[in-house]
Short mmCIF file of C-alpha atoms in Angstrom, two decimals:
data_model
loop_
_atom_site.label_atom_id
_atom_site.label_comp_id
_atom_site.label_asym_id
_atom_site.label_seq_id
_atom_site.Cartn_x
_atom_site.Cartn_y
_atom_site.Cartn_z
CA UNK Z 1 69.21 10.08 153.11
CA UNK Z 2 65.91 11.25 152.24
CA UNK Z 3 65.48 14.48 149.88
CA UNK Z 4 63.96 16.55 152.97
CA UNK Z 5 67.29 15.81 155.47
CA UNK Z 6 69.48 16.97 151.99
CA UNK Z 7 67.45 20.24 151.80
CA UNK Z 8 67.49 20.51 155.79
CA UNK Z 9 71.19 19.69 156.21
CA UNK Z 10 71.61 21.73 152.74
CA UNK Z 11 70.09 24.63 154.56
CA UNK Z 12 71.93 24.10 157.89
CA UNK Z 13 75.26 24.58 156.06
CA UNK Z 14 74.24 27.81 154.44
CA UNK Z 15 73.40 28.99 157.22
CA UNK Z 16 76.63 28.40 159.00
CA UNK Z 17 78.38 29.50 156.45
CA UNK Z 18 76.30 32.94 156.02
CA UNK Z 19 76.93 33.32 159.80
CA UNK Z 20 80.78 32.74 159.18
CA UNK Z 21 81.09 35.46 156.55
CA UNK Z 22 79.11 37.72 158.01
CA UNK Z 23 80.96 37.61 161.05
CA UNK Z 24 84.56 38.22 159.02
CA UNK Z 25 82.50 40.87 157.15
CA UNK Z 26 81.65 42.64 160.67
CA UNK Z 27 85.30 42.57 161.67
CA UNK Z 28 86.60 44.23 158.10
CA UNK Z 29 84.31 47.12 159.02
CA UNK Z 30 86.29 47.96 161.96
CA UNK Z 31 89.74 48.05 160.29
CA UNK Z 32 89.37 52.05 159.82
CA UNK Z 33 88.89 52.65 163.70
CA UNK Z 34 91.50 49.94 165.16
CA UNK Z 35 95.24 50.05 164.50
CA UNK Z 36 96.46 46.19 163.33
CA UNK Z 37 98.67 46.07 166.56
CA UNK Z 38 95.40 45.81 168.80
CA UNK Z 39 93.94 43.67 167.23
CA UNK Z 40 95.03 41.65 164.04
CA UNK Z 41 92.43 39.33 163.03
CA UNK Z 42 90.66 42.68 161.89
CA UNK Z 43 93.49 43.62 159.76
CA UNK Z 44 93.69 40.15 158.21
CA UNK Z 45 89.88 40.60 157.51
CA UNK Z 46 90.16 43.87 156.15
CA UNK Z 47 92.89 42.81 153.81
CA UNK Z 48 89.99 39.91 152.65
CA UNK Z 49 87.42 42.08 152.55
CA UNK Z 50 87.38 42.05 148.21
CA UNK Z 51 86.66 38.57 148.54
CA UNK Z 52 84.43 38.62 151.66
CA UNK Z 53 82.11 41.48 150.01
CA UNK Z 54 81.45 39.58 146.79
CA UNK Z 55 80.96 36.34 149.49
CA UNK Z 56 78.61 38.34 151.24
CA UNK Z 57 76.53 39.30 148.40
CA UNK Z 58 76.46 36.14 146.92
CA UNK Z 59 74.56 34.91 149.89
CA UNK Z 60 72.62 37.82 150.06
CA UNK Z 61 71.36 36.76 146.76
CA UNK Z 62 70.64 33.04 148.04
CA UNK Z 63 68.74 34.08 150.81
CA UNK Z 64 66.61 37.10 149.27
CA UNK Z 65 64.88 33.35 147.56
CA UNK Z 66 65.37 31.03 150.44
CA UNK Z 67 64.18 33.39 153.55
CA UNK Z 68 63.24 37.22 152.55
CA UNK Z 69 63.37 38.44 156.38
CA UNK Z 70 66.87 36.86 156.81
CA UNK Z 71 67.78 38.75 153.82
CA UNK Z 72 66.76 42.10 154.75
CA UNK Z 73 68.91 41.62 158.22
CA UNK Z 74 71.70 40.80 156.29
CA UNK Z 75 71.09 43.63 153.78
CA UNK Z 76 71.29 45.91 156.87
CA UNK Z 77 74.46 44.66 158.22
CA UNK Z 78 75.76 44.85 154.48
CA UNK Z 79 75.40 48.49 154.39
CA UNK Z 80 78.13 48.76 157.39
CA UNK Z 81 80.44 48.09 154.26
CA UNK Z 82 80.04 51.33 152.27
CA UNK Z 83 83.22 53.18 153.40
CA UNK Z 84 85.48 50.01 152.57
CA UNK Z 85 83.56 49.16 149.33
CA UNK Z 86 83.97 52.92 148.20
CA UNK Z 87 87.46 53.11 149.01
CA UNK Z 88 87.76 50.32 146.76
CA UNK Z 89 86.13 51.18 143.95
CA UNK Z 90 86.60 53.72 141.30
CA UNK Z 91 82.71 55.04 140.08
CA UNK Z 92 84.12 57.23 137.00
CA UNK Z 93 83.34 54.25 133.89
CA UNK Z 94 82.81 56.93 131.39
CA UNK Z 95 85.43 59.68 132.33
CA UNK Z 96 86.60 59.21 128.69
CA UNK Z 97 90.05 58.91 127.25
CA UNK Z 98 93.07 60.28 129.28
CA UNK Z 99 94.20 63.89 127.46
CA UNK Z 100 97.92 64.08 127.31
CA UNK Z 101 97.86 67.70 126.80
CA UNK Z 102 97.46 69.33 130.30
CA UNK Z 103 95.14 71.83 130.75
CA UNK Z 104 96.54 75.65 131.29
CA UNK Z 105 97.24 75.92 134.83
CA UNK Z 106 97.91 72.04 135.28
CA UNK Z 107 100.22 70.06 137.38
CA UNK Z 108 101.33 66.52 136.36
CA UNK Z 109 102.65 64.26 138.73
CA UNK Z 110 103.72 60.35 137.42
CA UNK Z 111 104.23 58.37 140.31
CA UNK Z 112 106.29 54.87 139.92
CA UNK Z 113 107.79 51.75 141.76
CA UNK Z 114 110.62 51.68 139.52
CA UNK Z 115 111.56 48.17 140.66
CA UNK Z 116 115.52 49.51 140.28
CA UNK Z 117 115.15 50.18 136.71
CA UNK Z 118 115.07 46.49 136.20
CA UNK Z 119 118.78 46.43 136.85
CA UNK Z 120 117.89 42.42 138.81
CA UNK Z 121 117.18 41.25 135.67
CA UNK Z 122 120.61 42.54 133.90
CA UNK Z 123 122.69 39.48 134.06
CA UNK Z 124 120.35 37.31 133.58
CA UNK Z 125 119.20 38.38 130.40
CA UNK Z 126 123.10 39.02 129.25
CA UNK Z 127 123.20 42.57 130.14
CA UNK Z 128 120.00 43.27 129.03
CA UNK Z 129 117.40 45.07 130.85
CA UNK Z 130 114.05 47.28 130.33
CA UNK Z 131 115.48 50.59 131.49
CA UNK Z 132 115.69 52.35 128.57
CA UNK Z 133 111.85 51.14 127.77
CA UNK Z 134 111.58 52.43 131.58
CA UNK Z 135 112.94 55.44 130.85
CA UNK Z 136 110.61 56.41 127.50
CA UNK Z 137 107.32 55.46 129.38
CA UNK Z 138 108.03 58.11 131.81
CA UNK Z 139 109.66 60.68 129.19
CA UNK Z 140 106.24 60.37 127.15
CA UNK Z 141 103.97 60.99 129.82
CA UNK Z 142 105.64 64.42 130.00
CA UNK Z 143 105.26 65.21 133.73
CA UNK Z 144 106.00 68.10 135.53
CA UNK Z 145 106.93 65.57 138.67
CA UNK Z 146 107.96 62.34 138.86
CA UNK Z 147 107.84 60.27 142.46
CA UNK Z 148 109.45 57.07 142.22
CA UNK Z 149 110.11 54.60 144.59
CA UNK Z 150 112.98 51.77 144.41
CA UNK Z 151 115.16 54.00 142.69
CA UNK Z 152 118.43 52.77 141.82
CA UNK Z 153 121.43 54.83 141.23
CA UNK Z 154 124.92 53.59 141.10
CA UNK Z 155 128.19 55.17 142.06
CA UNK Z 156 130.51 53.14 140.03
CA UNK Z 157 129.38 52.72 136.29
CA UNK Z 158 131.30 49.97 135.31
CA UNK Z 159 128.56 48.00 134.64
CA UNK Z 160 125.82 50.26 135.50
CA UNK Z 161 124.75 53.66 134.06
CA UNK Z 162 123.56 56.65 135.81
CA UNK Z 163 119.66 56.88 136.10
CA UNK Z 164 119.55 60.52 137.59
CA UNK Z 165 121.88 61.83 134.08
CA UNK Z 166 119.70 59.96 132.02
CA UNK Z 167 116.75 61.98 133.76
CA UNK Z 168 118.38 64.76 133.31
CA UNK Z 169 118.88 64.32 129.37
CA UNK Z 170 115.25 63.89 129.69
CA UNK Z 171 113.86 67.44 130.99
CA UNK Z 172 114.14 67.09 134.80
CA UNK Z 173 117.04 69.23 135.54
CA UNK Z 174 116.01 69.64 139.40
CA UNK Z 175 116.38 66.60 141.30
CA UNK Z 176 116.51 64.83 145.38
CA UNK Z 177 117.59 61.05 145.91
CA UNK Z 178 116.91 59.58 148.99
CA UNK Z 179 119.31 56.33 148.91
CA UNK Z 180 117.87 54.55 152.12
CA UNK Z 181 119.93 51.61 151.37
CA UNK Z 182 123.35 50.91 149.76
CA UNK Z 183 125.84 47.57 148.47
CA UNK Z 184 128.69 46.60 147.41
CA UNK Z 185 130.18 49.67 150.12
CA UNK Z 186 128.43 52.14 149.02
CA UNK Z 187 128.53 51.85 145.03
CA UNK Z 188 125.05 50.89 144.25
CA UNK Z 189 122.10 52.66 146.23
CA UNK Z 190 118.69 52.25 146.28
CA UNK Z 191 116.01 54.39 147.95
CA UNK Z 192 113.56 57.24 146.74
CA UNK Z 193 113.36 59.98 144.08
CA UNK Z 194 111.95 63.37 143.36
CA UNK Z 195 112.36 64.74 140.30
CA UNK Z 196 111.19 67.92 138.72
CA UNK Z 197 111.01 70.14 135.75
CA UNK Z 198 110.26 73.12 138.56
CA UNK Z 199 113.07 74.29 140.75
CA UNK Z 200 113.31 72.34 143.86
CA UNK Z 201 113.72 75.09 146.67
CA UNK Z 202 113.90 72.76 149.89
CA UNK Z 203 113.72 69.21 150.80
CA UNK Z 204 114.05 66.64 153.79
CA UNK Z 205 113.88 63.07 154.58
CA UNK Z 206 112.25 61.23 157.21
CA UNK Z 207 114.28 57.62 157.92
CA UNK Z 208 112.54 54.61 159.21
CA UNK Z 209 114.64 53.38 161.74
CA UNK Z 210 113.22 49.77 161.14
CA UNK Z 211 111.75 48.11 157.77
CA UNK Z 212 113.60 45.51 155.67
CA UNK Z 213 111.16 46.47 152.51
CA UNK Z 214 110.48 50.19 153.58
CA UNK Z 215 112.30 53.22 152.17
CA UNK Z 216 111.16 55.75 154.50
CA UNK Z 217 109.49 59.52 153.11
CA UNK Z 218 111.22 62.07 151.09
CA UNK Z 219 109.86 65.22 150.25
CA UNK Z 220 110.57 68.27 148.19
CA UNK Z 221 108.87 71.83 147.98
CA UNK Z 222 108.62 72.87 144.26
CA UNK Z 223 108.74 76.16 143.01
CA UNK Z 224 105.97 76.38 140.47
CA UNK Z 225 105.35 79.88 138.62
CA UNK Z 226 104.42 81.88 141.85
CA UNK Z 227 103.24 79.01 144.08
CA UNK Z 228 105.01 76.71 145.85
CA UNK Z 229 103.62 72.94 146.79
CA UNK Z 230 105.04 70.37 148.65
CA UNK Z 231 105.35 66.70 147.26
CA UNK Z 232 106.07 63.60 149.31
CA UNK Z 233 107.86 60.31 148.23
CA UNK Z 234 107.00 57.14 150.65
CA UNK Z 235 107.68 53.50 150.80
CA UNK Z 236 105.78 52.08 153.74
CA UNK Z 237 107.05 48.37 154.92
CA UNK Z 238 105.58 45.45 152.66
CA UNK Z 239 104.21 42.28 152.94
CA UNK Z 240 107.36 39.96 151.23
CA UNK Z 241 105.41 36.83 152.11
CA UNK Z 242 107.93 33.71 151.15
CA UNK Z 243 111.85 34.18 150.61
CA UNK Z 244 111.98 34.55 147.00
CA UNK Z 245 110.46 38.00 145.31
CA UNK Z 246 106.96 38.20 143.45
CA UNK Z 247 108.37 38.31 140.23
CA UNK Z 248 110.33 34.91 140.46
CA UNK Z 249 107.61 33.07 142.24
CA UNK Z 250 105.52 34.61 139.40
CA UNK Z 251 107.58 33.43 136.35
CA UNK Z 252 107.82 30.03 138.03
CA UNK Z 253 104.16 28.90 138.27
CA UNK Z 254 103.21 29.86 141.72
CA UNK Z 255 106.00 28.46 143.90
CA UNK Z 256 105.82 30.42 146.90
CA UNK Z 257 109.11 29.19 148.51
CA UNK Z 258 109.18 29.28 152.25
CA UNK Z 259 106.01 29.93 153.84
CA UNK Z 260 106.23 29.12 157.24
CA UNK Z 261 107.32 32.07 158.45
CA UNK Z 262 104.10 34.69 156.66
CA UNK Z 263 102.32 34.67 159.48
CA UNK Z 264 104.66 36.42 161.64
CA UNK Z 265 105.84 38.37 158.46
CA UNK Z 266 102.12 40.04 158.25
CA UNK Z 267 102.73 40.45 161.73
CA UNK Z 268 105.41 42.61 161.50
CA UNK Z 269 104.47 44.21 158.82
CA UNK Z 270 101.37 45.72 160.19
CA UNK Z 271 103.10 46.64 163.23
CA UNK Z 272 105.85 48.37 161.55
CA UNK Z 273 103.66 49.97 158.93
CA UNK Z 274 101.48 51.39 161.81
CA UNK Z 275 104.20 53.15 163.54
CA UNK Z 276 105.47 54.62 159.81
CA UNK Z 277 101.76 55.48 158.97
CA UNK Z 278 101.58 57.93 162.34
CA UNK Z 279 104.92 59.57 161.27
CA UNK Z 280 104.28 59.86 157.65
CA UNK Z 281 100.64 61.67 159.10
CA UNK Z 282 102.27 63.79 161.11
CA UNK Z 283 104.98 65.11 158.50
CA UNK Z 284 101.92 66.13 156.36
CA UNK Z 285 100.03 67.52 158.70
CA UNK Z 286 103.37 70.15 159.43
CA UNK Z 287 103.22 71.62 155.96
CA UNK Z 288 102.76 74.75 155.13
CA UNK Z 289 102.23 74.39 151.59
CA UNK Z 290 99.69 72.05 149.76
CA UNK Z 291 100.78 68.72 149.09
CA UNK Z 292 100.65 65.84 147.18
CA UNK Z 293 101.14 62.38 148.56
CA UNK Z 294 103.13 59.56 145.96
CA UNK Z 295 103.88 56.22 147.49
CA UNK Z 296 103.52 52.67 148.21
CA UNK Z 297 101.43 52.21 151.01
CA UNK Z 298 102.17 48.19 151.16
CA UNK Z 299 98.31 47.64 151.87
CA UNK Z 300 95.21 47.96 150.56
CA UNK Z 301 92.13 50.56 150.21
CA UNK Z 302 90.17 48.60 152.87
CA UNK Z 303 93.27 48.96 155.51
CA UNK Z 304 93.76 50.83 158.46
CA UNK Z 305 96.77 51.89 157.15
CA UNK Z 306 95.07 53.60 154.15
CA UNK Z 307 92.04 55.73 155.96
CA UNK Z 308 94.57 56.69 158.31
CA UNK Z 309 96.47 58.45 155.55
CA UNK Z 310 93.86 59.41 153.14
CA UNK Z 311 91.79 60.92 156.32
CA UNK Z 312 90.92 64.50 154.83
CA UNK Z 313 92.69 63.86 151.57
CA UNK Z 314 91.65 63.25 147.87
CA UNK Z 315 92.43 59.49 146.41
CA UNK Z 316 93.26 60.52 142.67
CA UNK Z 317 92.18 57.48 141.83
CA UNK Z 318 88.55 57.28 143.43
CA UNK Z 319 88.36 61.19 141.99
CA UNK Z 320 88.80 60.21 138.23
CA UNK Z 321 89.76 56.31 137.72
CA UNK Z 322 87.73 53.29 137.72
CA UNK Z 323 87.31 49.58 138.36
CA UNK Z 324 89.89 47.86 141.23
CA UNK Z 325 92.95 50.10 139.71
CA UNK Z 326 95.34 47.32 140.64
CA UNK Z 327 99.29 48.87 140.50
CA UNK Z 328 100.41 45.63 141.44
CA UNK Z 329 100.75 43.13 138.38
CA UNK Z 330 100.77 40.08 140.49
CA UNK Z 331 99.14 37.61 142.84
CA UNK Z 332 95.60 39.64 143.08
CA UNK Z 333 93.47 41.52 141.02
CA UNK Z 334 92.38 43.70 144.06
CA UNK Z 335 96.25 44.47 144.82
CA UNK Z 336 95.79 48.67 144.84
CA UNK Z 337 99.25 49.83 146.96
CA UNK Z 338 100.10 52.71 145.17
CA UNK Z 339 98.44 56.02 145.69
CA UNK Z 340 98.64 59.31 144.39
CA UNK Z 341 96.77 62.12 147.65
CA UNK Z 342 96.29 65.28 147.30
CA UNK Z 343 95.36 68.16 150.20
CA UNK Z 344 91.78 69.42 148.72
CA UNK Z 345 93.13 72.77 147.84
CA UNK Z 346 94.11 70.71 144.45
CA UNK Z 347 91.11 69.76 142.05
CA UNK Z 348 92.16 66.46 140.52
CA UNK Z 349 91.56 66.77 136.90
CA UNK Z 350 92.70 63.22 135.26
CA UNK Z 351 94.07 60.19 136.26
CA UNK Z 352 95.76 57.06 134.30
CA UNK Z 353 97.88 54.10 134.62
CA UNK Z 354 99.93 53.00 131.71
CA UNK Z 355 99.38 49.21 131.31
CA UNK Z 356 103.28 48.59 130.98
CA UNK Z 357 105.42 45.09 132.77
CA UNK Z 358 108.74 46.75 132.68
CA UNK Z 359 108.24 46.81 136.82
CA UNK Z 360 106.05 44.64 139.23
CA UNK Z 361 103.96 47.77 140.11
CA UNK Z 362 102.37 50.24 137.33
CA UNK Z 363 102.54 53.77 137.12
CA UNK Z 364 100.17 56.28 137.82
CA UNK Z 365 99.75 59.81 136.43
CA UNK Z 366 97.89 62.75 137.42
CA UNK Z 367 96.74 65.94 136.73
CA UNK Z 368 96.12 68.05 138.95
CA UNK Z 369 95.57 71.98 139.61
CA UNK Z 370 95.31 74.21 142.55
CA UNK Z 371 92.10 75.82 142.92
#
């Protein structure tokens, strides 16, 4: 083949490419106006979109060279990006070190997927497990609230010890468990927390009547001085692709078991998380005190899921963190599922995640204050 066909045919698959990614590109834009269950190739593309954006402006790059008008299309069409790309990206590179003495007149809320304490791990390690470490990480953050999700609390201590005593030893007299599930009839539970160092003067839960890996939303109005603010606990239905968990495919070099069925898993995930997304809206929307929103949304900052919730909140994170702010130590750097929201009567003041591996998520803390 002659050098000209290699730069025409060269050319010829750059272009289809380019047309191919733009085209994905085009369809992640849409995710914030159309629900998954319409119409799930947009979903799928909006939970690429990390990877399609720095795709996109690769070729961007190539063509600005190769064919200038092309490029300046294509820098157009780029544009129809923003809102995903700024969703996904924290701006605040030189906020400085986080303070862990609270300002006068600050809230601090830690927010954790607490993986059960660890308590999987017990027998295999010979009764050994992180909890205790667990346990210090979120006594030295010294919050006024802690939201945490995959809570584990067991009714016969035989072999396991009480995590909401051990929270109380630790300063948060005033607490709500939401056990959503339960073994062994009835002696081990797992489900939601909210804990506080303010009185708690009401509460509720919201059940999701369907969800394998969904918890469902608890929440808890807490007295503070002379106000009183509302805070919500929510585990929205996750992915789960493959039968074995993300830590053990993890610790054994990729294997990712079974995956014949993830296609109809994402499925069913996005359908299920839809319907919990409307309820968990419309439980926020009926409060009559601010709120704050801690939770695992199962999906990402470019989802439909996520601007559905966040619509006419504050993102702690975009207000005060930076870079991806993954909360989810495996698979993907892009992996952001856990979100602290706040109503904009709060002024978020700092936010931090503790880069700790006791649990397969991270946990965030935040201060915030009502203006």
């Amino acid at each position: 083949m002659m050098p000209k066909d290699r730069f025409k045919w060269l050319k010829i698959t750059m272009l289809v490419i380019t047309i191919g990614v733009v085209l994905l590109y085009l369809l992640a834009c849409l995710v914030p106006f159309v629900a998954p269950t319409t119409f799930l190739p947009i979903a799928l593309a909006g939970l690429a979109f990390p990877g399609l954006f720095v795709l996109y402006f690769l070729l961007l790059i190539y063509w600005f060279f190769k064919k200038r008008k092309l490029a300046i299309v294509l820098s157009l069409l780029f544009l129809l990006g923003t809102q995903q790309f700024l969703a996904m990206i924290g701006m605040r590179f030189f906020a400085g070190e986080f303070e862990m003495v609270k300002k006068e007149g600050s809230i601090r809320v830690l927010n954790w997927n607490v993986f059960r304490w660890d308590e999987q791990n017990k027998k295999a390690r010979g009764g050994i497990t992180n909890r205790l470490n667990m346990m210090d990480v979120v006594q030295m953050q010294e919050a006024d609230v802690l939201c945490l999700q995959e809570f584990f609390e067991p009714y016969d201590y035989t072999y396991f010890e009480s995590n909401l005593k051990e929270l109380e030893k630790r300063g948060y007299p005033y607490q709500r468990f939401f056990a959503s599930s339960s073994v062994v009839n009835g002696k081990y539970k797992y489900g939601m927390a909210i804990l506080s160092r303010y009185p708690i003067v009401a509460t509720d839960t919201i059940d999701f009547e369907k969800g394998v890996h969904s918890e469902g939303i608890l929440w808890a109005d807490v007295q503070v001085n002379d106000k009183t603010i509302r805070v919500y606990s929510f585990h929205l239905e996750s992915f789960r692709l493959g039968k074995q968990s993300i830590i053990a495919r993890n610790e054994q070099a990729g294997n990712w078991g079974n995956t014949r069925n993830n296609a109809s898993k994402l499925k069913n995930a996005y359908a299920l998380r839809g319907q919990q997304v409307e309820i968990l809206k419309n439980e926020v929307a009926k409060s009559p005190f601010p709120v704050i929103l801690c939770g695992n949304l199962g999906d990402l900052p470019t989802s439909y899921s996520y601007f559905k919730v966040s619509n006419k909140l504050n993102d702690a994170f975009l207000e005060k963190g930076s870079g991806l702010g993954r909360s989810f130590r495996f698979v993907a750097p892009t992996l952001r599922v856990d979100y602290v929201f706040t109503d904009k009567r709060f002024a978020v003041e700092q936010f931090y995640m503790p880069d700790v591996n006791y649990s397969d998520h991270y946990p965030q803390v935040v201060d915030v204050k009502l203006k």
